[in-house]
Amino acid sequence: MTRTAVYAIVRRVPRGKVVTYGQVAALAGTPRAARAVGQAMRRCPGGVPWHRVVNSQGRVSRRRHAEGMVSQRLLLEGEGIRFVRGRIDLRRYRWRVGFRPDLLPELE
DNA sequence: GACTTGACTAGAC
DNA sequence: AGTCTAGCCAAGT
């Protein structure tokens, strides 16, 4: 998995949707590289919707230097994503690739 | 090539 | 619901 691959994936996330670090890693073909995805996002080039990447709890991950940077939360709210008690409902906002309701197993 | 450093995570208390 | 821990992976030294 390369940084470039990460950016290519994140660029495809549409407005109003989010993905998790682990999810990006899986899409890149390296399921356990969530942490490396974070590394890639740290040096994110322009043109990449970095704010649409959140952690597995639906929260905005804390950075080492949180000063002088735009609020990820504000950007997401600007796209219509609602935060409830500092969290995002991933069941609702997670971007799914090739989601096929007709192929889901029976529930209950 | 051997450390070190994280925008990570799932599991275990 | 918090707090720890042990894995993990790519980059930077």
XYZ file of N, CA, C and O (backbone and C1' of nucleotides) in Angstrom:
614
model
N 0.831 -1.196 0.000
C 0.000 0.000 0.000
C 0.873 1.257 0.000
O 1.753 1.398 0.840
N 0.627 2.126 -0.925
C 1.413 3.361 -0.998
C 0.537 4.559 -0.650
O -0.696 4.455 -0.664
N 1.155 5.646 -0.340
C 0.398 6.859 -0.017
C -0.472 7.231 -1.203
O -1.623 7.616 -1.053
N 0.095 7.110 -2.380
C -0.629 7.456 -3.601
C -1.925 6.672 -3.716
O -2.964 7.217 -4.092
N -1.858 5.388 -3.378
C -3.051 4.544 -3.462
C -4.109 5.056 -2.486
O -5.304 5.099 -2.802
N -3.654 5.466 -1.315
C -4.567 5.989 -0.298
C -5.290 7.228 -0.821
O -6.515 7.339 -0.735
N -4.529 8.140 -1.387
C -5.131 9.372 -1.893
C -6.124 9.088 -3.009
O -7.171 9.717 -3.098
N -5.790 8.135 -3.848
C -6.673 7.797 -4.973
C -8.024 7.332 -4.448
O -9.075 7.662 -5.005
N -7.994 6.568 -3.375
C -9.239 6.058 -2.797
C -10.028 7.171 -2.126
O -11.226 7.327 -2.348
N -9.337 7.955 -1.312
C -10.011 9.031 -0.580
C -10.631 10.049 -1.531
O -11.687 10.610 -1.249
N -9.989 10.245 -2.663
C -10.530 11.188 -3.634
C -11.899 10.765 -4.155
O -12.662 11.584 -4.655
N -12.186 9.477 -4.058
C -13.460 8.987 -4.590
C -14.619 9.085 -3.606
O -15.765 8.861 -3.963
N -14.313 9.393 -2.352
C -15.372 9.512 -1.352
C -16.210 10.758 -1.653
O -15.673 11.854 -1.726
N -17.498 10.559 -1.858
C -18.369 11.686 -2.209
C -18.693 12.600 -1.037
O -18.534 12.212 0.128
N -19.160 13.783 -1.358
C -19.595 14.729 -0.320
C -20.661 14.090 0.544
O -21.492 13.342 0.046
N -20.618 14.402 1.838
C -21.651 13.893 2.722
C -21.430 12.460 3.165
O -22.250 11.884 3.874
N -20.323 11.862 2.728
C -20.017 10.490 3.142
C -18.629 10.457 3.781
O -17.800 11.332 3.520
N -18.370 9.449 4.589
C -17.059 9.317 5.225
C -16.568 7.867 5.128
O -17.346 6.955 4.828
N -15.301 7.673 5.375
C -14.715 6.332 5.427
C -13.816 6.302 6.654
O -13.419 7.354 7.160
N -13.494 5.100 7.122
C -12.598 4.993 8.276
C -11.197 4.655 7.749
O -11.052 4.203 6.607
N -10.220 4.844 8.599
C -8.838 4.558 8.216
C -8.711 3.082 7.840
O -8.103 2.733 6.825
N -9.309 2.236 8.645
C -9.231 0.811 8.379
C -9.907 0.446 7.067
O -9.458 -0.447 6.348
N -10.984 1.125 6.789
C -11.712 0.867 5.556
C -10.869 1.228 4.340
O -10.810 0.476 3.374
N -10.207 2.355 4.410
C -9.342 2.769 3.305
C -8.238 1.736 3.111
O -7.927 1.334 1.986
N -7.672 1.291 4.218
C -6.602 0.297 4.153
C -7.105 -0.962 3.447
O -6.438 -1.505 2.572
N -8.301 -1.401 3.829
C -8.875 -2.604 3.221
C -9.105 -2.393 1.733
O -8.803 -3.273 0.922
N -9.618 -1.252 1.375
C -9.872 -0.956 -0.037
C -8.564 -0.934 -0.814
O -8.526 -1.237 -2.001
N -7.484 -0.576 -0.125
C -6.180 -0.523 -0.788
C -5.548 -1.908 -0.861
O -4.473 -2.089 -1.403
N -6.235 -2.893 -0.257
C -5.718 -4.252 -0.323
C -4.833 -4.653 0.851
O -4.249 -5.722 0.865
N -4.735 -3.777 1.860
C -3.929 -4.092 3.046
C -4.774 -3.801 4.285
O -4.648 -2.756 4.905
N -5.637 -4.755 4.643
C -6.606 -4.614 5.719
C -6.091 -4.110 7.061
O -6.798 -3.445 7.785
N -4.855 -4.447 7.403
C -4.377 -4.046 8.730
C -3.510 -2.813 8.725
O -2.780 -2.558 9.675
N -3.540 -2.067 7.650
C -2.677 -0.894 7.556
C -3.359 0.418 7.928
O -2.971 1.488 7.461
N -4.372 0.339 8.777
C -5.101 1.552 9.164
C -4.161 2.642 9.662
O -4.310 3.814 9.337
N -3.207 2.216 10.419
C -2.275 3.175 10.993
C -1.442 3.869 9.929
O -1.141 5.048 10.014
N -1.073 3.121 8.939
C -0.276 3.668 7.842
C -1.118 4.666 7.041
O -0.604 5.638 6.491
N -2.415 4.405 6.995
C -3.301 5.342 6.293
C -3.256 6.686 7.012
O -3.221 7.740 6.391
N -3.228 6.615 8.332
C -3.134 7.837 9.115
C -1.854 8.578 8.779
O -1.839 9.792 8.627
N -0.791 7.840 8.621
C 0.494 8.439 8.260
C 0.382 9.166 6.935
O 0.865 10.275 6.775
N -0.265 8.510 5.993
C -0.424 9.098 4.657
C -1.257 10.377 4.743
O -0.940 11.385 4.106
N -2.326 10.346 5.534
C -3.194 11.500 5.642
C -2.500 12.680 6.300
O -2.839 13.827 6.073
N -1.504 12.370 7.109
C -0.768 13.427 7.798
C -0.103 14.366 6.798
O -0.021 15.554 7.004
N 0.370 13.799 5.702
C 1.013 14.626 4.676
C 0.120 14.644 3.450
O 0.535 14.274 2.363
N -1.090 15.015 3.664
C -2.057 15.004 2.577
C -1.899 16.172 1.608
O -1.884 17.326 2.030
N -1.775 15.870 0.313
C -1.630 16.917 -0.697
C -2.988 17.562 -0.982
O -4.023 17.045 -0.557
N -2.982 18.670 -1.722
C -4.242 19.332 -2.044
C -5.096 18.480 -2.972
O -4.600 17.574 -3.630
N -6.382 18.782 -2.995
C -7.266 18.027 -3.886
C -7.775 16.739 -3.300
O -8.549 16.021 -3.919
N -7.340 16.439 -2.096
C -7.806 15.218 -1.442
C -8.721 15.596 -0.264
O -8.324 16.361 0.596
N -9.942 15.084 -0.281
C -10.904 15.381 0.798
C -10.553 14.657 2.088
O -11.295 13.773 2.552
N -9.453 15.035 2.675
C -8.929 14.396 3.890
C -9.924 14.384 5.051
O -9.900 13.499 5.891
N -10.802 15.397 5.074
C -11.732 15.502 6.204
C -12.777 14.400 6.219
O -13.451 14.192 7.209
N -12.881 13.648 5.096
C -13.891 12.593 5.053
C -13.370 11.271 5.612
O -14.027 10.245 5.493
N -12.203 11.310 6.206
C -11.640 10.107 6.827
C -11.687 10.251 8.346
O -11.094 11.177 8.903
N -12.423 9.362 8.988
C -12.560 9.403 10.451
C -12.167 8.047 11.031
O -11.927 7.097 10.277
N -12.106 7.944 12.347
C -11.717 6.668 12.933
C -12.902 5.711 13.075
O -14.046 6.074 12.811
N -12.609 4.518 13.505
C -13.612 3.457 13.546
C -14.773 3.732 14.495
O -15.771 3.041 14.465
N -14.619 4.721 15.333
C -15.709 5.059 16.250
C -16.580 6.173 15.716
O -17.498 6.622 16.385
N -16.244 6.645 14.534
C -17.018 7.734 13.972
C -16.620 9.066 14.589
O -17.385 10.027 14.591
N -15.397 9.125 15.111
C -14.926 10.362 15.724
C -13.759 10.921 14.949
O -13.092 10.193 14.210
N -13.492 12.203 15.140
C -12.360 12.854 14.500
C -11.133 12.551 15.350
O -11.114 12.858 16.538
N -10.118 11.955 14.757
C -8.914 11.584 15.498
C -8.115 12.796 15.942
O -8.063 13.804 15.238
N -7.511 12.693 17.090
C -6.717 13.805 17.616
C -5.365 13.859 16.944
O -4.730 12.841 16.711
N -4.930 15.064 16.626
C -3.619 15.260 16.024
C -2.631 15.709 17.089
O -3.014 16.167 18.160
N -1.381 15.645 16.731
C -0.329 16.080 17.641
C -0.323 17.593 17.751
O -0.231 18.144 18.817
N -0.414 18.244 16.609
C -0.458 19.715 16.606
C -1.798 20.158 16.048
O -1.976 20.245 14.842
N -2.709 20.441 16.935
C -4.058 20.807 16.498
C -4.218 22.300 16.231
O -5.306 22.774 15.981
N -3.123 23.029 16.254
C -3.237 24.476 16.065
C -3.144 24.915 14.612
O -2.429 24.341 13.826
N -3.889 25.964 14.305
C -3.818 26.529 12.968
C -4.444 25.721 11.866
O -4.347 26.056 10.696
N -5.126 24.651 12.208
C -5.743 23.883 11.134
C -7.260 23.977 11.161
O -7.878 24.158 12.197
N -7.839 23.863 9.973
C -9.287 23.962 9.864
C -9.948 22.789 10.579
O -9.413 21.688 10.599
N -11.106 23.065 11.128
C -11.816 22.035 11.866
C -12.431 20.995 10.940
O -13.240 21.306 10.078
N -12.000 19.780 11.130
C -12.518 18.678 10.310
C -14.022 18.554 10.542
O -14.789 18.334 9.625
N -14.397 18.722 11.775
C -15.811 18.627 12.115
C -16.650 19.657 11.374
O -17.704 19.336 10.832
N -16.147 20.891 11.314
C -16.885 21.942 10.626
C -17.055 21.627 9.146
O -18.111 21.859 8.563
N -15.990 21.112 8.543
C -16.063 20.780 7.122
C -17.123 19.709 6.882
O -17.903 19.783 5.937
N -17.145 18.717 7.759
C -18.120 17.634 7.605
C -19.535 18.135 7.832
O -20.457 17.781 7.090
N -19.703 18.964 8.837
C -21.037 19.505 9.105
C -21.488 20.344 7.930
O -22.674 20.399 7.608
N -20.509 20.981 7.280
C -20.809 21.792 6.107
C -21.308 20.944 4.952
O -21.913 21.442 4.004
N -21.049 19.645 5.021
C -21.504 18.741 3.971
C -22.776 18.023 4.398
O -23.202 17.046 3.779
N -23.332 18.482 5.510
C -24.593 17.910 5.960
C -24.472 16.751 6.922
O -25.455 16.086 7.242
N -23.269 16.481 7.392
C -23.091 15.368 8.316
C -23.333 15.848 9.748
O -22.772 16.859 10.170
N -24.168 15.123 10.451
C -24.510 15.533 11.811
C -23.689 14.821 12.878
O -23.510 13.607 12.814
N -23.211 15.595 13.833
C -22.464 15.036 14.961
C -23.398 14.963 16.153
O -24.062 15.936 16.492
N -23.460 13.813 16.784
C -24.246 13.656 17.986
C -23.293 13.283 19.105
O -22.659 12.231 19.051
N -23.189 14.171 20.086
C -22.246 13.967 21.195
C -20.841 13.683 20.657
O -20.201 12.731 21.062
N -20.421 14.526 19.702
C -19.071 14.399 19.155
C -18.832 13.209 18.254
O -17.703 12.903 17.900
N -19.906 12.547 17.897
C -19.754 11.369 17.042
C -20.618 11.412 15.799
O -21.637 12.084 15.750
N -20.196 10.619 14.814
C -20.928 10.502 13.564
C -21.555 9.118 13.542
O -20.961 8.164 14.028
N -22.756 9.013 13.023
C -23.397 7.705 12.898
C -22.866 7.056 11.618
O -23.297 7.364 10.516
N -21.910 6.139 11.794
C -21.287 5.508 10.622
C -22.280 4.677 9.822
O -22.130 4.494 8.618
N -23.274 4.142 10.516
C -24.252 3.321 9.782
C -24.951 4.160 8.728
O -25.415 3.652 7.718
N -24.975 5.435 8.984
C -25.679 6.316 8.071
C -24.756 7.001 7.072
O -25.098 7.178 5.911
N -23.572 7.395 7.519
C -22.699 8.181 6.646
C -21.541 7.434 6.015
O -20.841 7.979 5.176
N -21.318 6.203 6.408
C -20.187 5.472 5.828
C -20.382 5.239 4.340
O -21.451 4.841 3.892
N -19.308 5.486 3.595
C -19.359 5.283 2.152
C -19.086 3.809 1.867
O -18.077 3.265 2.288
N -19.988 3.181 1.207
C -19.806 1.768 0.884
C -19.639 1.603 -0.619
O -20.413 2.154 -1.391
N -18.653 0.820 -1.007
C -18.393 0.587 -2.420
C -19.126 -0.672 -2.855
O -18.996 -1.726 -2.250
N -19.892 -0.526 -3.904
C -20.576 -1.698 -4.433
C -21.527 -2.331 -3.458
O -21.659 -3.549 -3.397
N -22.217 -1.522 -2.690
C -23.163 -2.023 -1.711
C -24.352 -2.684 -2.424
O -24.998 -2.093 -3.264
N -24.617 -3.931 -2.101
C -25.704 -4.669 -2.757
C -26.694 -5.192 -1.721
O -26.520 -6.291 -1.196
N -27.763 -4.464 -1.439
C -28.764 -4.867 -0.447
C -29.334 -6.240 -0.748
O -29.669 -7.010 0.154
N -29.441 -6.558 -2.016
C -30.051 -7.820 -2.403
C -29.159 -9.020 -2.087
O -29.601 -10.156 -2.154
N -27.918 -8.760 -1.734
C -27.020 -9.872 -1.434
C -26.773 -10.049 0.056
O -26.061 -10.945 0.473
N -27.367 -9.181 0.853
C -27.170 -9.292 2.298
C -27.859 -10.532 2.850
O -28.927 -10.914 2.399
N -27.252 -11.171 3.855
C -27.868 -12.342 4.483
C -29.106 -11.910 5.271
O -29.260 -10.740 5.593
N -29.943 -12.834 5.562
C -31.162 -12.527 6.316
C -30.804 -11.953 7.675
O -29.870 -12.398 8.317
N -31.572 -10.990 8.119
C -31.378 -10.441 9.456
C -32.448 -11.048 10.342
O -33.632 -10.867 10.108
N -32.018 -11.742 11.318
C -32.916 -12.494 12.225
C -33.374 -13.731 11.488
O -34.365 -13.950 11.071
P 17.800 -6.196 3.400
O 18.058 -5.259 4.697
C 19.449 -5.032 5.047
C 19.522 -4.501 6.452
C 18.284 -4.765 7.298
O 18.673 -4.897 8.671
C 18.567 -2.460 7.088
P 17.688 -5.724 9.620
O 17.793 -4.851 10.961
C 19.072 -4.550 11.492
C 18.978 -3.334 12.391
C 17.862 -3.423 13.426
O 18.292 -2.742 14.586
C 17.485 -1.572 12.053
P 17.463 -2.708 15.941
O 16.041 -2.251 15.393
C 15.226 -1.483 16.247
C 15.771 -0.084 16.454
C 14.726 0.792 17.134
O 15.263 1.691 18.066
C 15.118 1.568 14.909
P 14.255 2.322 19.146
O 13.448 3.408 18.309
C 14.073 4.631 17.991
C 13.084 5.609 17.408
C 11.777 5.750 18.203
O 11.475 7.128 18.308
C 11.302 5.173 15.967
P 10.299 7.641 19.254
O 9.194 7.952 18.157
C 9.495 8.900 17.150
C 8.324 9.039 16.197
C 6.948 9.155 16.875
O 6.199 10.152 16.210
C 6.916 7.437 15.297
P 5.164 11.062 17.057
O 4.168 9.917 17.499
C 2.770 9.989 17.345
C 2.337 9.982 15.908
C 0.846 9.706 15.785
O 0.275 10.484 14.739
C 2.072 7.947 14.752
P -0.491 11.759 15.389
O -2.032 11.467 15.267
C -2.570 11.683 14.009
C -3.874 11.002 13.909
C -3.841 9.722 13.108
O -4.991 8.950 13.368
C -4.797 11.427 11.836
P -5.023 7.848 14.507
O -4.726 6.557 13.645
C -5.339 6.311 12.389
C -5.747 4.859 12.303
C -7.043 4.539 13.057
O -7.858 3.679 12.275
C -5.298 3.157 13.837
P -9.375 3.332 12.749
O -9.373 1.795 13.111
C -8.165 1.136 13.366
C -8.435 -0.320 13.674
C -9.741 -0.611 14.406
O -10.116 -1.956 14.148
C -7.941 -0.973 15.870
P -11.660 -2.407 14.314
O -11.563 -3.814 15.072
C -10.545 -4.706 14.684
C -10.226 -5.631 15.827
C -11.467 -6.072 16.601
O -11.326 -7.442 16.923
C -9.971 -4.941 18.067
P -12.446 -8.124 17.832
O -11.693 -8.251 19.230
C -10.364 -8.762 19.248
C -9.819 -8.767 20.654
C -10.829 -9.244 21.702
O -10.133 -10.003 22.682
C -10.120 -7.067 22.232
P -10.950 -10.861 23.806
O -10.412 -10.265 25.192
C -9.022 -9.979 25.329
C -8.791 -9.182 26.592
C -9.753 -9.546 27.727
O -9.059 -9.539 28.965
C -9.903 -7.245 27.244
P -9.496 -10.736 30.057
O -9.926 -9.945 31.365
C -10.716 -8.789 31.268
C -9.978 -7.615 31.877
C -10.544 -7.144 33.206
O -9.538 -6.508 33.955
C -10.855 -5.471 31.621
P -21.237 3.926 24.601
O -20.541 4.414 25.966
C -21.082 5.394 26.787
C -20.026 5.724 27.783
C -18.710 6.085 27.107
O -18.065 7.095 27.866
C -18.409 4.168 28.458
P -16.820 7.874 27.323
O -15.914 7.599 28.621
C -14.563 7.989 28.634
C -13.812 7.187 29.669
C -12.331 7.103 29.312
O -11.569 7.348 30.480
C -13.231 4.909 29.547
P -10.193 7.993 30.451
O -9.258 6.833 30.981
C -9.835 5.591 31.328
C -8.764 4.516 31.312
C -7.473 4.878 30.572
O -6.382 4.287 31.272
C -8.415 3.002 29.576
P -4.848 4.653 30.994
O -4.207 3.225 30.736
C -5.021 2.243 30.117
C -4.390 0.885 30.244
C -3.045 0.792 29.553
O -2.228 -0.197 30.162
C -4.729 -0.338 28.291
P -0.780 -0.517 29.479
O -1.163 -1.590 28.367
C -2.090 -2.634 28.658
C -1.945 -3.739 27.624
C -0.616 -3.674 26.875
O -0.083 -4.980 26.712
C -2.417 -3.421 25.332
P 1.394 -5.133 26.118
O 1.056 -5.975 24.810
C 0.023 -6.951 24.857
C -0.440 -7.286 23.443
C 0.715 -7.509 22.472
O 0.309 -8.469 21.513
C -0.564 -5.707 21.719
P 1.347 -9.360 20.825
O 0.755 -9.430 19.340
C 1.233 -8.502 18.418
C 0.167 -8.186 17.407
C 0.801 -7.912 16.047
O 0.033 -8.533 15.046
C -0.400 -6.018 16.780
P 0.862 -8.805 13.679
O 0.494 -7.599 12.721
C -0.607 -6.791 13.008
C -0.672 -5.597 12.089
C 0.495 -5.486 11.099
O 0.059 -5.276 9.785
C 0.322 -3.495 12.439
P 1.136 -5.734 8.665
O 1.174 -4.462 7.705
C 0.117 -3.526 7.734
C 0.590 -2.155 7.304
C 1.859 -2.162 6.453
O 1.717 -1.244 5.399
C 2.176 -0.786 8.349
P 2.694 -1.344 4.149
O 3.216 0.152 4.079
C 2.246 1.163 3.957
C 2.830 2.503 4.346
C 4.076 2.891 3.544
O 4.010 4.275 3.305
C 4.582 2.886 5.841
P 4.831 4.924 2.098
O 5.497 6.147 2.862
C 5.727 5.994 4.230
C 6.129 7.269 4.877
C 7.390 7.890 4.294
O 7.469 9.253 4.691
C 7.880 6.770 6.327
P 8.694 10.118 4.143
O 9.584 10.393 5.442
C 8.948 10.755 6.660
C 9.961 10.761 7.805
C 11.342 11.272 7.416
O 11.888 12.023 8.493
C 11.519 9.068 8.227
P 13.073 13.093 8.198
O 14.238 12.580 9.162
C 14.421 11.213 9.293
C 15.048 10.897 10.622
C 16.544 11.176 10.648
O 16.986 11.309 11.989
C 16.173 8.849 10.549
